[in-house]
Amino acid sequence: MLFCAPRRATALRGVLLAAVSVLTLYAHAAPPIKITSKAATDGPIRYTVKVASKQFGNAQETRTLRSGETDDFTWRTTPPGGPVPTPDGCPDYASLPLDANGAMVRQTQLRLAPIVASNGTANVQLSFRAQAPRGTTTVTSGGKPLKCPDVAAHSEVLRFAMPTTGTVKTLTLADGTQITISAQR
């Protein structure tokens, strides 16, 4: 029996050495793990939109969108001097932004449509439309004079690229309105 113990120890060492060799081979044969700093292009992105306009007012909002989605921002604000009373016979009455009392207020509408490329750059289409009363004008409707809002309006579509790293992009529209957008993953 004295001679059996060294044989067992030698056999056990051989088995352990073989197991370690096999495990080492598997560890060396595994493909390397590749770490990238890029996020998936279809993940949610927080867009902060700020509008600064002397004529149409100021507004700001943050929303979350995915690539390929669109979102409509609509802001209504009281114009300087207050809402302008608007009789229902005024031209384009149905398309005017009115408050609960039927008086015209300022309205800014913005549609944001981003598509994010594989490199993380957002290609954005921005549609801007705004209306505001700037005083009143007298029009004749049905043979009667009506005091209607003198409507200032602006509409513009812009296409641009921007990073999705939180960098701010500032756009100036033809009427002087400034739109500031940031996109953050």
Coordinates of C-alpha atoms in Angstrom, one line a residue:
M1 CA 0.0 0.0 0.0
L2 CA 2.9 2.4 0.5
F3 CA 3.7 2.2 -3.1
C4 CA 0.2 3.1 -4.3
A5 CA 0.0 6.6 -2.9
P6 CA 2.8 8.0 -5.1
R7 CA 1.3 6.4 -8.2
R8 CA -2.1 8.0 -7.4
A9 CA -0.5 11.4 -6.9
T10 CA 1.4 11.1 -10.2
A11 CA -1.8 10.1 -12.0
L12 CA -3.8 12.9 -10.4
R13 CA -1.1 15.4 -11.4
G14 CA -1.3 14.2 -15.0
V15 CA -5.1 14.5 -15.1
L16 CA -4.9 18.0 -13.6
L17 CA -2.1 19.0 -16.0
A18 CA -4.2 17.8 -18.9
A19 CA -7.3 19.7 -17.7
V20 CA -5.4 22.9 -17.3
S21 CA -3.9 22.6 -20.8
V22 CA -7.3 22.1 -22.3
L23 CA -8.7 25.1 -20.5
T24 CA -5.8 27.2 -21.5
L25 CA -6.3 26.3 -25.1
Y26 CA -10.0 27.3 -24.9
A27 CA -9.1 30.6 -23.3
H28 CA -6.6 31.4 -26.1
A29 CA -9.0 30.3 -28.8
A30 CA -11.9 32.6 -27.7
P31 CA -12.4 35.6 -30.0
P32 CA -11.5 39.0 -28.4
I33 CA -14.2 41.2 -27.0
K34 CA -14.5 44.4 -29.0
I35 CA -15.7 47.4 -27.0
T36 CA -17.0 50.4 -28.9
S37 CA -18.2 53.8 -27.8
K38 CA -20.9 53.9 -30.4
A39 CA -24.5 53.6 -29.2
A40 CA -27.2 51.9 -31.3
T41 CA -28.6 54.3 -33.9
D42 CA -32.2 53.3 -33.2
G43 CA -32.0 54.1 -29.5
P44 CA -34.0 57.0 -27.9
I45 CA -32.4 60.4 -28.3
R46 CA -33.4 63.5 -26.2
Y47 CA -33.9 66.5 -28.4
T48 CA -34.2 70.0 -26.8
V49 CA -35.7 72.6 -29.1
K50 CA -35.6 76.4 -28.3
V51 CA -37.3 79.0 -30.4
A52 CA -36.5 82.7 -30.0
S53 CA -38.5 85.1 -32.2
K54 CA -39.4 88.8 -31.7
Q55 CA -42.5 88.3 -33.7
F56 CA -43.7 84.8 -32.7
G57 CA -42.4 84.6 -29.1
N58 CA -40.1 82.3 -27.3
A59 CA -40.6 78.6 -26.4
Q60 CA -38.6 75.6 -25.3
E61 CA -39.3 71.9 -24.9
T62 CA -37.4 68.6 -24.6
R63 CA -38.7 65.3 -26.0
T64 CA -37.4 61.8 -26.7
L65 CA -37.4 60.4 -30.3
R66 CA -36.0 57.5 -32.1
S67 CA -34.5 57.6 -35.5
G68 CA -37.2 57.7 -38.2
E69 CA -39.9 59.1 -35.9
T70 CA -41.3 62.6 -36.3
D71 CA -42.7 64.8 -33.5
D72 CA -44.8 68.0 -33.7
F73 CA -44.2 70.8 -31.3
T74 CA -46.9 73.4 -30.9
W75 CA -46.7 76.5 -28.7
R76 CA -49.4 79.1 -28.2
T77 CA -48.5 82.4 -26.5
T78 CA -50.3 85.6 -25.8
P79 CA -49.1 88.4 -28.1
P80 CA -47.9 91.7 -26.8
G81 CA -51.0 93.8 -26.2
G82 CA -53.1 90.7 -25.7
P83 CA -55.2 88.4 -28.0
V84 CA -56.9 90.2 -30.9
P85 CA -60.7 89.7 -31.1
T86 CA -61.5 87.8 -34.4
P87 CA -65.0 87.7 -35.9
D88 CA -65.9 84.5 -37.7
G89 CA -66.2 86.3 -41.0
C90 CA -62.5 87.2 -41.1
P91 CA -60.4 85.7 -44.0
D92 CA -58.9 82.3 -43.2
Y93 CA -60.8 82.2 -39.9
A94 CA -60.7 78.4 -39.6
S95 CA -56.9 78.3 -39.9
L96 CA -56.2 81.0 -37.3
P97 CA -54.9 80.1 -33.8
L98 CA -57.7 81.2 -31.5
D99 CA -58.0 81.1 -27.7
A100 CA -61.1 80.0 -25.9
N101 CA -62.8 83.4 -26.4
G102 CA -62.3 83.3 -30.2
A103 CA -59.4 85.9 -30.1
M104 CA -56.2 85.3 -32.1
V105 CA -53.0 84.4 -30.3
R106 CA -49.5 83.6 -31.5
Q107 CA -48.8 80.1 -32.5
T108 CA -45.5 78.4 -33.4
Q109 CA -45.5 74.9 -34.9
L110 CA -42.3 72.9 -35.5
R111 CA -42.0 69.4 -36.9
L112 CA -38.7 67.5 -36.2
A113 CA -37.9 64.4 -38.3
P114 CA -34.4 63.0 -37.5
I115 CA -32.7 60.0 -39.1
V116 CA -29.6 58.8 -37.3
A117 CA -26.7 57.4 -39.4
S118 CA -24.5 54.6 -38.3
N119 CA -21.8 57.1 -37.2
G120 CA -24.2 58.8 -34.8
T121 CA -24.9 61.9 -36.9
A122 CA -28.6 62.9 -37.1
N123 CA -29.8 64.1 -40.4
V124 CA -32.8 66.3 -39.5
Q125 CA -35.6 67.8 -41.5
L126 CA -37.2 70.7 -39.6
S127 CA -40.5 72.3 -40.7
F128 CA -41.4 75.6 -39.1
R129 CA -44.7 77.5 -39.3
A130 CA -45.8 80.4 -37.2
Q131 CA -48.7 82.9 -37.1
A132 CA -49.2 86.0 -35.0
P133 CA -51.5 89.0 -35.0
R134 CA -49.8 92.4 -35.6
G135 CA -52.7 94.8 -35.0
T136 CA -55.9 94.9 -36.9
T137 CA -57.2 95.7 -40.4
T138 CA -60.6 96.4 -41.7
V139 CA -62.0 94.0 -44.3
T140 CA -65.4 93.7 -46.0
S141 CA -67.3 90.5 -45.7
G142 CA -70.9 90.1 -46.9
G143 CA -71.1 93.9 -47.4
K144 CA -70.2 94.6 -43.8
P145 CA -66.9 96.0 -42.5
L146 CA -65.1 93.7 -40.0
K147 CA -62.1 94.5 -37.8
C148 CA -59.9 91.4 -38.3
P149 CA -56.3 90.6 -37.2
D150 CA -53.5 91.6 -39.5
V151 CA -51.8 88.3 -39.7
A152 CA -48.0 87.9 -39.8
A153 CA -47.0 84.4 -40.9
H154 CA -43.8 82.5 -41.7
S155 CA -43.2 79.0 -43.0
E156 CA -39.8 77.4 -43.8
V157 CA -38.3 73.9 -44.1
L158 CA -34.6 73.2 -43.2
R159 CA -32.5 70.2 -43.6
F160 CA -29.2 69.8 -41.7
A161 CA -26.9 67.3 -40.0
M162 CA -26.0 67.4 -36.3
P163 CA -24.2 65.2 -33.8
T164 CA -26.1 63.3 -31.1
T165 CA -23.5 64.1 -28.4
G166 CA -25.3 67.1 -26.8
T167 CA -23.7 69.7 -29.1
V168 CA -25.9 72.7 -29.8
K169 CA -26.9 73.6 -33.3
T170 CA -28.3 77.1 -33.9
L171 CA -30.3 77.9 -37.1
T172 CA -31.5 81.3 -38.2
L173 CA -34.6 81.5 -40.3
A174 CA -35.2 84.0 -43.1
D175 CA -37.4 86.1 -40.8
G176 CA -34.7 86.3 -38.1
T177 CA -36.2 83.6 -35.8
Q178 CA -33.5 81.5 -34.1
I179 CA -34.0 77.8 -33.4
T180 CA -31.5 76.1 -31.2
I181 CA -31.5 72.3 -31.1
S182 CA -29.4 69.8 -29.1
A183 CA -29.5 66.0 -29.3
Q184 CA -28.3 63.7 -26.5
R185 CA -28.3 59.9 -26.3

